[in-house]
PDB file of C-alpha atoms (C1' of nucleotides) in Angstrom:
ATOM      1  CA  MET A  18     -16.440 -11.599  -7.823  1.00 61.00           C
ATOM      2  CA  ASP A  19     -16.518  -8.253  -7.011  1.00 84.00           C
ATOM      3  CA  ALA A  20     -13.804  -6.750  -5.614  1.00 84.00           C
ATOM      4  CA  SER A  21     -16.008  -4.763  -2.442  1.00 90.00           C
ATOM      5  CA  ILE A  22     -16.092  -7.491  -0.768  1.00 92.00           C
ATOM      6  CA  LEU A  23     -12.883  -6.888   0.624  1.00 94.00           C
ATOM      7  CA  THR A  24     -12.414  -3.939   3.025  1.00 94.00           C
ATOM      8  CA  ILE A  25      -9.166  -2.307   3.557  1.00 94.00           C
ATOM      9  CA  GLN A  26      -7.624   0.310   6.101  1.00 91.00           C
ATOM     10  CA  PRO A  27      -4.342   1.839   4.839  1.00 88.00           C
ATOM     11  CA  THR A  28      -4.012   3.309   7.792  1.00 86.00           C
ATOM     12  CA  SER A  29      -4.324   1.033  10.252  1.00 89.00           C
ATOM     13  CA  PRO A  30      -1.359  -0.903  11.407  1.00 88.00           C
ATOM     14  CA  GLU A  31      -2.204  -3.876  10.614  1.00 91.00           C
ATOM     15  CA  PRO A  32      -0.198  -4.612   7.552  1.00 94.00           C
ATOM     16  CA  ILE A  33      -2.394  -4.938   4.489  1.00 95.00           C
ATOM     17  CA  TYR A  34      -2.025  -8.153   3.102  1.00 96.00           C
ATOM     18  CA  ARG A  35      -2.451  -9.776   6.649  1.00 95.00           C
ATOM     19  CA  GLN A  36      -5.781  -7.932   6.666  1.00 95.00           C
ATOM     20  CA  ILE A  37      -7.530  -9.515   3.534  1.00 95.00           C
ATOM     21  CA  VAL A  38      -6.080 -12.839   4.764  1.00 95.00           C
ATOM     22  CA  GLU A  39      -7.864 -13.021   7.555  1.00 94.00           C
ATOM     23  CA  GLN A  40     -10.356 -11.734   6.011  1.00 95.00           C
ATOM     24  CA  LEU A  41     -10.977 -14.331   3.428  1.00 94.00           C
ATOM     25  CA  ARG A  42     -10.592 -17.089   6.685  1.00 94.00           C
ATOM     26  CA  ARG A  43     -13.548 -15.438   8.199  1.00 94.00           C
ATOM     27  CA  LEU A  44     -15.647 -14.778   4.763  1.00 94.00           C
ATOM     28  CA  ILE A  45     -15.118 -18.261   4.269  1.00 93.00           C
ATOM     29  CA  ALA A  46     -15.226 -19.721   7.389  1.00 92.00           C
ATOM     30  CA  GLY A  47     -18.678 -18.122   7.374  1.00 92.00           C
ATOM     31  CA  GLY A  48     -20.447 -19.072   3.938  1.00 91.00           C
ATOM     32  CA  GLN A  49     -20.325 -16.032   2.219  1.00 92.00           C
ATOM     33  CA  LEU A  50     -17.086 -17.370  -0.121  1.00 93.00           C
ATOM     34  CA  THR A  51     -17.959 -20.448  -1.212  1.00 92.00           C
ATOM     35  CA  PRO A  52     -15.776 -23.522  -1.973  1.00 93.00           C
ATOM     36  CA  GLY A  53     -15.020 -23.154  -6.021  1.00 91.00           C
ATOM     37  CA  GLU A  54     -16.270 -19.727  -6.156  1.00 93.00           C
ATOM     38  CA  LYS A  55     -14.022 -17.402  -8.023  1.00 93.00           C
ATOM     39  CA  LEU A  56     -11.945 -14.240  -5.960  1.00 95.00           C
ATOM     40  CA  PRO A  57     -11.562 -10.869  -7.780  1.00 94.00           C
ATOM     41  CA  SER A  58      -8.264 -10.839  -9.770  1.00 94.00           C
ATOM     42  CA  VAL A  59      -5.140  -9.698  -7.929  1.00 95.00           C
ATOM     43  CA  ARG A  60      -5.218  -6.381 -10.487  1.00 94.00           C
ATOM     44  CA  GLU A  61      -8.408  -5.499  -9.831  1.00 94.00           C
ATOM     45  CA  VAL A  62      -8.278  -5.768  -5.900  1.00 95.00           C
ATOM     46  CA  ALA A  63      -5.138  -3.921  -6.076  1.00 94.00           C
ATOM     47  CA  GLY A  64      -6.691  -1.289  -9.103  1.00 93.00           C
ATOM     48  CA  PHE A  65      -9.649  -0.926  -6.966  1.00 93.00           C
ATOM     49  CA  HIS A  66      -8.237  -0.119  -2.960  1.00 94.00           C
ATOM     50  CA  ALA A  67      -5.105   1.433  -4.528  1.00 93.00           C
ATOM     51  CA  VAL A  68      -2.627  -0.244  -3.944  1.00 94.00           C
ATOM     52  CA  ASN A  69       0.313  -2.807  -5.157  1.00 94.00           C
ATOM     53  CA  PRO A  70      -0.715  -6.082  -6.524  1.00 94.00           C
ATOM     54  CA  MET A  71       1.879  -7.737  -5.377  1.00 94.00           C
ATOM     55  CA  THR A  72       0.870  -6.799  -1.867  1.00 95.00           C
ATOM     56  CA  VAL A  73      -3.143  -8.733  -3.037  1.00 96.00           C
ATOM     57  CA  SER A  74      -1.016 -11.395  -4.770  1.00 95.00           C
ATOM     58  CA  ARG A  75       1.271 -11.966  -1.132  1.00 95.00           C
ATOM     59  CA  ALA A  76      -2.095 -12.250   0.356  1.00 95.00           C
ATOM     60  CA  TYR A  77      -3.605 -15.271  -1.943  1.00 95.00           C
ATOM     61  CA  GLY A  78      -0.521 -16.531  -2.148  1.00 93.00           C
ATOM     62  CA  LEU A  79      -0.401 -17.103   2.004  1.00 93.00           C
ATOM     63  CA  ALA A  80      -4.118 -17.824   1.784  1.00 93.00           C
ATOM     64  CA  GLU A  81      -3.005 -20.226  -0.707  1.00 93.00           C
ATOM     65  CA  SER A  82      -0.487 -22.262   1.361  1.00 91.00           C
ATOM     66  CA  GLU A  83      -2.674 -21.954   4.234  1.00 90.00           C
ATOM     67  CA  GLY A  84      -5.498 -24.169   2.546  1.00 91.00           C
ATOM     68  CA  LEU A  85      -8.238 -21.501   2.041  1.00 93.00           C
ATOM     69  CA  LEU A  86      -7.227 -21.258  -1.739  1.00 94.00           C
ATOM     70  CA  GLU A  87      -6.582 -22.679  -4.872  1.00 93.00           C
ATOM     71  CA  ARG A  88      -4.936 -21.448  -7.386  1.00 93.00           C
ATOM     72  CA  GLN A  89      -6.140 -22.249 -11.175  1.00 90.00           C
ATOM     73  CA  ARG A  90      -3.068 -21.649 -13.526  1.00 84.00           C
ATOM     74  CA  GLY A  91      -3.643 -18.847 -15.818  1.00 85.00           C
ATOM     75  CA  LYS A  92      -7.099 -18.871 -14.592  1.00 89.00           C
ATOM     76  CA  GLY A  93      -7.051 -17.151 -11.161  1.00 91.00           C
ATOM     77  CA  MET A  94      -8.056 -17.871  -7.458  1.00 94.00           C
ATOM     78  CA  VAL A  95     -10.637 -20.236  -6.600  1.00 94.00           C
ATOM     79  CA  VAL A  96     -12.262 -20.893  -3.172  1.00 94.00           C
ATOM     80  CA  ALA A  97     -10.639 -24.133  -1.998  1.00 93.00           C
ATOM     81  CA  THR A  98     -12.916 -27.068  -1.993  1.00 88.00           C
ATOM     82  CA  GLY A  99     -13.158 -28.981   1.342  1.00 77.00           C
ATOM     83  CA  GLN A 100     -13.006 -25.009   3.185  1.00 72.00           C
ATOM     84  CA  GLY A 101     -16.246 -23.855   4.551  1.00 60.00           C
ATOM     85  CA  ILE A 102     -18.791 -26.831   3.529  1.00 54.00           C
ATOM     86  CA  SER A 103     -19.448 -27.335   6.580  1.00 52.00           C
ATOM     87  CA  ARG A 104     -17.950 -25.319   9.058  1.00 72.00           C
ATOM     88  CA  SER A 105     -19.885 -25.438  12.461  1.00 86.00           C
ATOM     89  CA  GLU A 106     -20.846 -22.625  14.268  1.00 91.00           C
ATOM     90  CA  ASN A 107     -18.150 -24.124  17.236  1.00 92.00           C
ATOM     91  CA  GLU A 108     -15.331 -23.934  14.183  1.00 91.00           C
ATOM     92  CA  ARG A 109     -16.351 -20.351  13.292  1.00 94.00           C
ATOM     93  CA  MET A 110     -16.697 -19.425  17.146  1.00 95.00           C
ATOM     94  CA  GLN A 111     -13.113 -20.446  17.802  1.00 94.00           C
ATOM     95  CA  LEU A 112     -12.066 -17.797  15.051  1.00 94.00           C
ATOM     96  CA  LEU A 113     -13.245 -15.010  16.639  1.00 96.00           C
ATOM     97  CA  GLU A 114     -12.466 -17.201  20.540  1.00 96.00           C
ATOM     98  CA  PRO A 115      -8.473 -14.790  20.902  1.00 94.00           C
ATOM     99  CA  HIS A 116     -10.679 -11.534  20.144  1.00 95.00           C
ATOM    100  CA  LEU A 117     -13.027 -12.304  22.901  1.00 97.00           C
ATOM    101  CA  HIS A 118     -10.297 -13.189  25.021  1.00 96.00           C
ATOM    102  CA  GLU A 119      -8.730  -9.693  24.393  1.00 94.00           C
ATOM    103  CA  THR A 120     -12.014  -7.985  24.926  1.00 96.00           C
ATOM    104  CA  ALA A 121     -12.277  -9.657  28.422  1.00 97.00           C
ATOM    105  CA  ARG A 122      -8.790  -8.687  29.522  1.00 95.00           C
ATOM    106  CA  GLN A 123      -9.162  -5.113  28.214  1.00 95.00           C
ATOM    107  CA  ALA A 124     -12.484  -4.736  29.896  1.00 96.00           C
ATOM    108  CA  ARG A 125     -11.427  -5.938  33.213  1.00 96.00           C
ATOM    109  CA  GLU A 126      -8.740  -3.741  33.219  1.00 94.00           C
ATOM    110  CA  LEU A 127     -10.635  -1.015  32.425  1.00 94.00           C
ATOM    111  CA  GLU A 128     -13.172  -2.099  35.967  1.00 94.00           C
ATOM    112  CA  LEU A 129     -15.983  -1.954  33.394  1.00 95.00           C
ATOM    113  CA  PRO A 130     -19.321  -3.971  34.690  1.00 96.00           C
ATOM    114  CA  ALA A 131     -19.647  -6.811  32.735  1.00 96.00           C
ATOM    115  CA  ASP A 132     -23.724  -5.632  32.263  1.00 96.00           C
ATOM    116  CA  GLU A 133     -22.334  -3.156  30.360  1.00 96.00           C
ATOM    117  CA  VAL A 134     -20.129  -4.313  27.981  1.00 97.00           C
ATOM    118  CA  VAL A 135     -22.241  -7.341  27.018  1.00 97.00           C
ATOM    119  CA  ARG A 136     -24.972  -4.725  26.566  1.00 97.00           C
ATOM    120  CA  ARG A 137     -22.747  -2.762  24.402  1.00 98.00           C
ATOM    121  CA  LEU A 138     -21.608  -5.764  22.562  1.00 98.00           C
ATOM    122  CA  GLN A 139     -25.487  -6.828  22.176  1.00 97.00           C
ATOM    123  CA  GLN A 140     -26.240  -3.117  20.647  1.00 97.00           C
ATOM    124  CA  LEU A 141     -23.483  -3.227  17.961  1.00 97.00           C
ATOM    125  CA  LEU A 142     -23.875  -7.010  16.596  1.00 97.00           C
ATOM    126  CA  GLY A 143     -27.297  -5.700  16.004  1.00 91.00           C
ATOM    127  CA  GLU A 144     -27.158  -3.258  13.479  1.00 75.00           C
TER     128      GLU A 144
ATOM    129  CA  MET B   1       5.435  -1.153  43.031  1.00 59.00           C
ATOM    130  CA  ASP B   2       5.615  -4.675  41.372  1.00 81.00           C
ATOM    131  CA  ALA B   3       6.904  -4.634  37.426  1.00 80.00           C
ATOM    132  CA  SER B   4       4.216  -7.652  37.279  1.00 86.00           C
ATOM    133  CA  ILE B   5       1.113  -5.680  37.112  1.00 89.00           C
ATOM    134  CA  LEU B   6       2.360  -5.660  33.333  1.00 92.00           C
ATOM    135  CA  THR B   7       1.499  -8.347  30.781  1.00 91.00           C
ATOM    136  CA  ILE B   8       4.244  -8.862  27.995  1.00 91.00           C
ATOM    137  CA  GLN B   9       3.656 -10.768  25.072  1.00 88.00           C
ATOM    138  CA  PRO B  10       6.776 -10.921  23.426  1.00 83.00           C
ATOM    139  CA  THR B  11       5.691 -12.650  20.395  1.00 82.00           C
ATOM    140  CA  SER B  12       2.452 -11.004  19.627  1.00 86.00           C
ATOM    141  CA  PRO B  13       2.806  -9.029  16.368  1.00 85.00           C
ATOM    142  CA  GLU B  14       1.455  -5.847  18.741  1.00 89.00           C
ATOM    143  CA  PRO B  15       5.087  -3.882  19.425  1.00 90.00           C
ATOM    144  CA  ILE B  16       5.929  -4.089  23.368  1.00 91.00           C
ATOM    145  CA  TYR B  17       6.406  -0.433  23.688  1.00 93.00           C
ATOM    146  CA  ARG B  18       2.405   0.057  22.152  1.00 92.00           C
ATOM    147  CA  GLN B  19       1.438  -2.728  24.854  1.00 92.00           C
ATOM    148  CA  ILE B  20       2.564  -0.903  27.546  1.00 92.00           C
ATOM    149  CA  VAL B  21       1.093   2.054  27.137  1.00 92.00           C
ATOM    150  CA  GLU B  22      -2.119   0.841  26.154  1.00 92.00           C
ATOM    151  CA  GLN B  23      -2.024  -1.641  29.140  1.00 93.00           C
ATOM    152  CA  LEU B  24      -1.176   1.271  31.311  1.00 91.00           C
ATOM    153  CA  ARG B  25      -3.870   3.665  29.221  1.00 92.00           C
ATOM    154  CA  ARG B  26      -6.671   1.110  30.783  1.00 93.00           C
ATOM    155  CA  LEU B  27      -5.515   0.447  34.300  1.00 91.00           C
ATOM    156  CA  ILE B  28      -5.463   4.088  34.688  1.00 91.00           C
ATOM    157  CA  ALA B  29      -8.408   4.706  33.779  1.00 91.00           C
ATOM    158  CA  GLY B  30     -10.112   1.724  35.579  1.00 90.00           C
ATOM    159  CA  GLY B  31      -8.213   2.782  38.837  1.00 89.00           C
ATOM    160  CA  GLN B  32      -6.429  -0.091  39.497  1.00 90.00           C
ATOM    161  CA  LEU B  33      -3.574   2.546  39.442  1.00 90.00           C
ATOM    162  CA  THR B  34      -4.403   5.605  40.967  1.00 89.00           C
ATOM    163  CA  PRO B  35      -2.447   9.664  40.748  1.00 89.00           C
ATOM    164  CA  GLY B  36       0.373   9.464  42.580  1.00 87.00           C
ATOM    165  CA  GLU B  37       0.848   6.273  42.481  1.00 89.00           C
ATOM    166  CA  LYS B  38       4.668   5.299  41.209  1.00 90.00           C
ATOM    167  CA  LEU B  39       5.418   2.920  39.061  1.00 93.00           C
ATOM    168  CA  PRO B  40       8.069   0.360  38.663  1.00 91.00           C
ATOM    169  CA  SER B  41      11.138   1.765  37.213  1.00 90.00           C
ATOM    170  CA  VAL B  42      12.212   1.173  33.852  1.00 92.00           C
ATOM    171  CA  ARG B  43      14.918  -1.617  34.836  1.00 90.00           C
ATOM    172  CA  GLU B  44      12.881  -3.244  36.981  1.00 89.00           C
ATOM    173  CA  VAL B  45      10.046  -4.027  34.376  1.00 91.00           C
ATOM    174  CA  ALA B  46      12.939  -4.510  31.363  1.00 91.00           C
ATOM    175  CA  GLY B  47      14.042  -7.053  33.884  1.00 87.00           C
ATOM    176  CA  PHE B  48      11.194  -8.787  35.004  1.00 89.00           C
ATOM    177  CA  HIS B  49       9.936  -9.377  31.121  1.00 90.00           C
ATOM    178  CA  ALA B  50      13.322  -9.684  29.436  1.00 88.00           C
ATOM    179  CA  VAL B  51      12.799  -6.674  26.942  1.00 90.00           C
ATOM    180  CA  ASN B  52      15.224  -3.510  26.608  1.00 91.00           C
ATOM    181  CA  PRO B  53      14.691  -0.892  29.202  1.00 90.00           C
ATOM    182  CA  MET B  54      14.584   1.527  26.301  1.00 91.00           C
ATOM    183  CA  THR B  55      11.678  -0.174  25.093  1.00 92.00           C
ATOM    184  CA  VAL B  56      10.276   0.473  28.598  1.00 93.00           C
ATOM    185  CA  SER B  57      11.033   3.533  28.541  1.00 92.00           C
ATOM    186  CA  ARG B  58       9.561   5.198  25.363  1.00 92.00           C
ATOM    187  CA  ALA B  59       6.248   3.320  26.765  1.00 92.00           C
ATOM    188  CA  TYR B  60       6.959   5.226  29.858  1.00 92.00           C
ATOM    189  CA  GLY B  61       7.672   8.078  27.392  1.00 89.00           C
ATOM    190  CA  LEU B  62       4.457   8.550  25.449  1.00 91.00           C
ATOM    191  CA  ALA B  63       2.407   8.010  28.490  1.00 91.00           C
ATOM    192  CA  GLU B  64       3.977  11.137  29.549  1.00 90.00           C
ATOM    193  CA  SER B  65       3.040  12.994  26.326  1.00 88.00           C
ATOM    194  CA  GLU B  66       0.534  11.721  26.479  1.00 88.00           C
ATOM    195  CA  GLY B  67      -0.658  12.935  29.675  1.00 88.00           C
ATOM    196  CA  LEU B  68      -0.975   9.295  31.606  1.00 90.00           C
ATOM    197  CA  LEU B  69       2.253   9.581  33.522  1.00 91.00           C
ATOM    198  CA  GLU B  70       4.676  12.084  34.919  1.00 89.00           C
ATOM    199  CA  ARG B  71       7.808  12.126  35.733  1.00 88.00           C
ATOM    200  CA  GLN B  72      10.386  12.952  38.849  1.00 82.00           C
ATOM    201  CA  ARG B  73      13.844  13.480  37.621  1.00 72.00           C
ATOM    202  CA  GLY B  74      15.750  11.071  39.626  1.00 73.00           C
ATOM    203  CA  LYS B  75      12.929   9.744  41.272  1.00 81.00           C
ATOM    204  CA  GLY B  76      11.133   7.732  38.145  1.00 86.00           C
ATOM    205  CA  MET B  77       7.398   7.650  37.091  1.00 91.00           C
ATOM    206  CA  VAL B  78       4.206   8.191  38.757  1.00 91.00           C
ATOM    207  CA  VAL B  79       0.544   8.210  37.252  1.00 91.00           C
ATOM    208  CA  ALA B  80      -0.582  11.646  36.841  1.00 90.00           C
ATOM    209  CA  THR B  81      -2.860  13.371  39.337  1.00 85.00           C
ATOM    210  CA  GLY B  82      -6.070  14.070  38.157  1.00 76.00           C
ATOM    211  CA  GLN B  83      -5.849  11.247  36.013  1.00 71.00           C
ATOM    212  CA  GLY B  84      -8.487   8.221  36.373  1.00 59.00           C
ATOM    213  CA  ILE B  85      -9.744  10.222  39.089  1.00 53.00           C
ATOM    214  CA  SER B  86     -13.653  10.330  38.642  1.00 51.00           C
ATOM    215  CA  ARG B  87     -13.469   8.732  35.036  1.00 72.00           C
ATOM    216  CA  SER B  88     -16.887   7.989  34.444  1.00 86.00           C
ATOM    217  CA  GLU B  89     -18.112   4.713  33.141  1.00 91.00           C
ATOM    218  CA  ASN B  90     -18.942   6.249  29.744  1.00 92.00           C
ATOM    219  CA  GLU B  91     -15.218   7.128  29.122  1.00 91.00           C
ATOM    220  CA  ARG B  92     -13.727   3.800  30.190  1.00 93.00           C
ATOM    221  CA  MET B  93     -16.354   2.431  27.860  1.00 95.00           C
ATOM    222  CA  GLN B  94     -15.551   4.396  25.386  1.00 94.00           C
ATOM    223  CA  LEU B  95     -12.268   2.955  25.402  1.00 93.00           C
ATOM    224  CA  LEU B  96     -13.066   0.261  24.769  1.00 95.00           C
ATOM    225  CA  GLU B  97     -15.360   1.096  21.560  1.00 96.00           C
ATOM    226  CA  PRO B  98     -12.900   0.381  18.487  1.00 93.00           C
ATOM    227  CA  HIS B  99     -12.309  -3.038  20.150  1.00 94.00           C
ATOM    228  CA  LEU B 100     -15.992  -3.759  20.085  1.00 96.00           C
ATOM    229  CA  HIS B 101     -16.559  -2.158  16.467  1.00 95.00           C
ATOM    230  CA  GLU B 102     -13.771  -4.926  15.565  1.00 94.00           C
ATOM    231  CA  THR B 103     -15.548  -7.531  17.568  1.00 96.00           C
ATOM    232  CA  ALA B 104     -18.928  -6.877  15.888  1.00 97.00           C
ATOM    233  CA  ARG B 105     -17.452  -6.842  12.047  1.00 95.00           C
ATOM    234  CA  GLN B 106     -15.473 -10.116  12.609  1.00 95.00           C
ATOM    235  CA  ALA B 107     -18.338 -11.875  13.844  1.00 96.00           C
ATOM    236  CA  ARG B 108     -20.634 -10.737  10.830  1.00 95.00           C
ATOM    237  CA  GLU B 109     -17.856 -12.154   8.441  1.00 94.00           C
ATOM    238  CA  LEU B 110     -17.996 -15.109  10.198  1.00 94.00           C
ATOM    239  CA  GLU B 111     -22.022 -15.052  10.329  1.00 94.00           C
ATOM    240  CA  LEU B 112     -22.378 -16.070  14.111  1.00 95.00           C
ATOM    241  CA  PRO B 113     -25.632 -15.657  15.942  1.00 96.00           C
ATOM    242  CA  ALA B 114     -25.109 -12.016  18.581  1.00 97.00           C
ATOM    243  CA  ASP B 115     -26.457 -14.385  20.985  1.00 96.00           C
ATOM    244  CA  GLU B 116     -23.526 -17.027  20.631  1.00 96.00           C
ATOM    245  CA  VAL B 117     -21.025 -14.098  20.339  1.00 97.00           C
ATOM    246  CA  VAL B 118     -22.741 -12.196  23.420  1.00 97.00           C
ATOM    247  CA  ARG B 119     -23.253 -15.634  25.648  1.00 97.00           C
ATOM    248  CA  ARG B 120     -19.828 -16.510  24.944  1.00 98.00           C
ATOM    249  CA  LEU B 121     -17.974 -13.117  25.831  1.00 98.00           C
ATOM    250  CA  GLN B 122     -20.759 -12.437  28.551  1.00 97.00           C
ATOM    251  CA  GLN B 123     -18.993 -16.454  30.036  1.00 97.00           C
ATOM    252  CA  LEU B 124     -15.384 -14.620  29.783  1.00 97.00           C
ATOM    253  CA  LEU B 125     -16.478 -11.561  31.726  1.00 97.00           C
ATOM    254  CA  GLY B 126     -17.492 -13.836  34.606  1.00 91.00           C
ATOM    255  CA  GLU B 127     -14.607 -15.423  35.084  1.00 74.00           C
TER     256      GLU B 127
ATOM    257  C1'  DC C  27      -2.919 -19.077 -33.355  1.00 52.86           C
ATOM    258  C1'  DC C  28      -2.476 -14.502 -30.653  1.00 52.86           C
ATOM    259  C1'  DA C  29      -4.209 -11.158 -27.660  1.00 52.86           C
ATOM    260  C1'  DA C  30      -5.571 -10.453 -23.359  1.00 52.86           C
ATOM    261  C1'  DG C  31      -6.215 -12.414 -19.208  1.00 52.86           C
ATOM    262  C1'  DT C  32      -4.681 -14.950 -14.922  1.00 52.86           C
ATOM    263  C1'  DG C  33      -1.255 -15.536 -10.856  1.00 52.86           C
ATOM    264  C1'  DT C  34       3.889 -14.625  -9.426  1.00 52.86           C
ATOM    265  C1'  DA C  35       8.628 -14.482  -9.243  1.00 52.86           C
ATOM    266  C1'  DT C  36      12.256 -11.165  -9.535  1.00 52.86           C
ATOM    267  C1'  DT C  37      15.049  -6.608  -8.125  1.00 52.86           C
ATOM    268  C1'  DG C  38      15.656  -3.058  -6.070  1.00 52.86           C
ATOM    269  C1'  DT C  39      14.512   1.151  -3.475  1.00 52.86           C
ATOM    270  C1'  DT C  40      11.865   3.775   0.033  1.00 52.86           C
ATOM    271  C1'  DG C  41       9.810   4.702   4.341  1.00 52.86           C
ATOM    272  C1'  DT C  42       9.226   3.225   8.739  1.00 52.86           C
ATOM    273  C1'  DA C  43       9.020   0.777  12.973  1.00 52.86           C
ATOM    274  C1'  DT C  44      11.315  -1.899  16.482  1.00 52.86           C
ATOM    275  C1'  DT C  45      15.312  -3.134  19.408  1.00 52.86           C
ATOM    276  C1'  DG C  46      19.088  -2.933  21.064  1.00 52.86           C
ATOM    277  C1'  DA C  47      24.302  -0.896  23.294  1.00 52.86           C
ATOM    278  C1'  DT C  48      25.726   2.449  25.570  1.00 52.86           C
ATOM    279  C1'  DA C  49      26.829   6.844  27.770  1.00 52.86           C
ATOM    280  C1'  DC C  50      24.735  10.583  29.602  1.00 52.86           C
ATOM    281  C1'  DA C  51      22.115  13.858  33.339  1.00 52.86           C
ATOM    282  C1'  DC C  52      19.819  13.968  37.546  1.00 52.86           C
ATOM    283  C1'  DA C  53      18.292  12.666  42.275  1.00 52.86           C
ATOM    284  C1'  DT C  54      18.456  10.634  46.980  1.00 52.86           C
ATOM    285  C1'  DG C  55      20.058   8.553  50.990  1.00 52.86           C
ATOM    286  C1'  DG C  56      24.038   7.154  53.600  1.00 52.86           C
TER     287       DG C  56
ATOM    288  C1'  DC D  15      30.185  13.028  48.597  1.00 52.86           C
ATOM    289  C1'  DC D  16      28.987   9.563  45.818  1.00 52.86           C
ATOM    290  C1'  DA D  17      27.568   5.506  45.249  1.00 52.86           C
ATOM    291  C1'  DT D  18      23.133   3.757  43.466  1.00 52.86           C
ATOM    292  C1'  DG D  19      18.966   4.521  41.870  1.00 52.86           C
ATOM    293  C1'  DT D  20      16.052   7.147  38.239  1.00 52.86           C
ATOM    294  C1'  DG D  21      14.923   8.544  33.168  1.00 52.86           C
ATOM    295  C1'  DT D  22      16.339   9.002  28.514  1.00 52.86           C
ATOM    296  C1'  DA D  23      19.248  11.085  24.478  1.00 52.86           C
ATOM    297  C1'  DT D  24      21.805   9.024  20.909  1.00 52.86           C
ATOM    298  C1'  DC D  25      23.542   6.250  17.648  1.00 52.86           C
ATOM    299  C1'  DA D  26      23.300   1.681  15.349  1.00 52.86           C
ATOM    300  C1'  DA D  27      21.373  -2.383  13.389  1.00 52.86           C
ATOM    301  C1'  DT D  28      17.607  -5.333  11.745  1.00 52.86           C
ATOM    302  C1'  DA D  29      13.258  -6.219  10.019  1.00 52.86           C
ATOM    303  C1'  DC D  30       9.254  -5.199   7.428  1.00 52.86           C
ATOM    304  C1'  DA D  31       5.845  -3.473   4.817  1.00 52.86           C
ATOM    305  C1'  DA D  32       4.706  -1.346   0.605  1.00 52.86           C
ATOM    306  C1'  DC D  33       5.543   0.276  -3.810  1.00 52.86           C
ATOM    307  C1'  DA D  34       7.207   0.366  -8.642  1.00 52.86           C
ATOM    308  C1'  DA D  35       8.608  -2.047 -12.857  1.00 52.86           C
ATOM    309  C1'  DT D  36       9.466  -5.831 -15.558  1.00 52.86           C
ATOM    310  C1'  DA D  37       9.475 -10.346 -16.986  1.00 52.86           C
ATOM    311  C1'  DC D  38       8.047 -15.130 -16.919  1.00 52.86           C
ATOM    312  C1'  DA D  39       4.557 -19.015 -17.284  1.00 52.86           C
ATOM    313  C1'  DC D  40      -0.144 -20.189 -18.166  1.00 52.86           C
ATOM    314  C1'  DT D  41      -5.080 -20.340 -19.897  1.00 52.86           C
ATOM    315  C1'  DT D  42      -9.368 -18.728 -22.569  1.00 52.86           C
ATOM    316  C1'  DG D  43     -11.743 -16.254 -26.087  1.00 52.86           C
ATOM    317  C1'  DG D  44     -11.567 -14.532 -30.539  1.00 52.86           C
TER     318       DG D  44
END
DNA sequence: CCAAGTGTATTGTTGTATTGATACACATGG
DNA sequence: CCATGTGTATCAATACAACAATACACTTGG
């Protein structure tokens, strides 16, 4: 598995290890990472993105304790069986809910017409 | 002015002072806070939301250096003249852009159909 | 078997961010 | 004039994130 599946923004205020965990959560729920699939090794990710191996390890560890990943001693990390298999669209949508609520809140504070906001999002999703 | 215009989530990883600044930015751009309008005092906000006065002061200070607020020594903070007056819808939309991009990214990672996401946002905006 | 590959525990250091407590300078209204 | 209201400078205390350098336990392929 290529280390390029993960996107890391070192400048973001969002800590790197959390960026990784949340991305894994979505990629697995969305089926782009399937149960049993092998993840890029800690050192591979660390080298590719120029971050500390322990930072990646921390992310993997959290993902494991969350049930997203399974550890295979001596081999590597693997997407947990039982994850992602039959995630209904509804379940996946719930992972987006908090973000959408925040979007709505900000739009209201900006007094932006709903139509405009919706249209812009639609445009972005079409790319 | 009531301290309740501001919403603060103490549990959020987003630091409090930044929550305040960004909210001010939107409330002013959206016209819910108008130029010359007096803001709730540092101690008022701090008391109401049970945070440290210096945290609020820091937010106000940043907002001032950003040109959002003006300081009237001994009196208080006021929405800067020249702010918000004729913020075009386009300008306001740009304040939402980064958030919308992130929404699109997450939706793609979740492999959610654009229609569903758009529909849900529309629903949230209608409330 | 053993070299090379996994993840990880450990310890320490660095830089930064966030919050807090206190004291201060200023302006206003009675 | 002075009590009371502004905002804030200053210093300290934490907490957090990331990095660095090791060392370890494990598995696999040659």
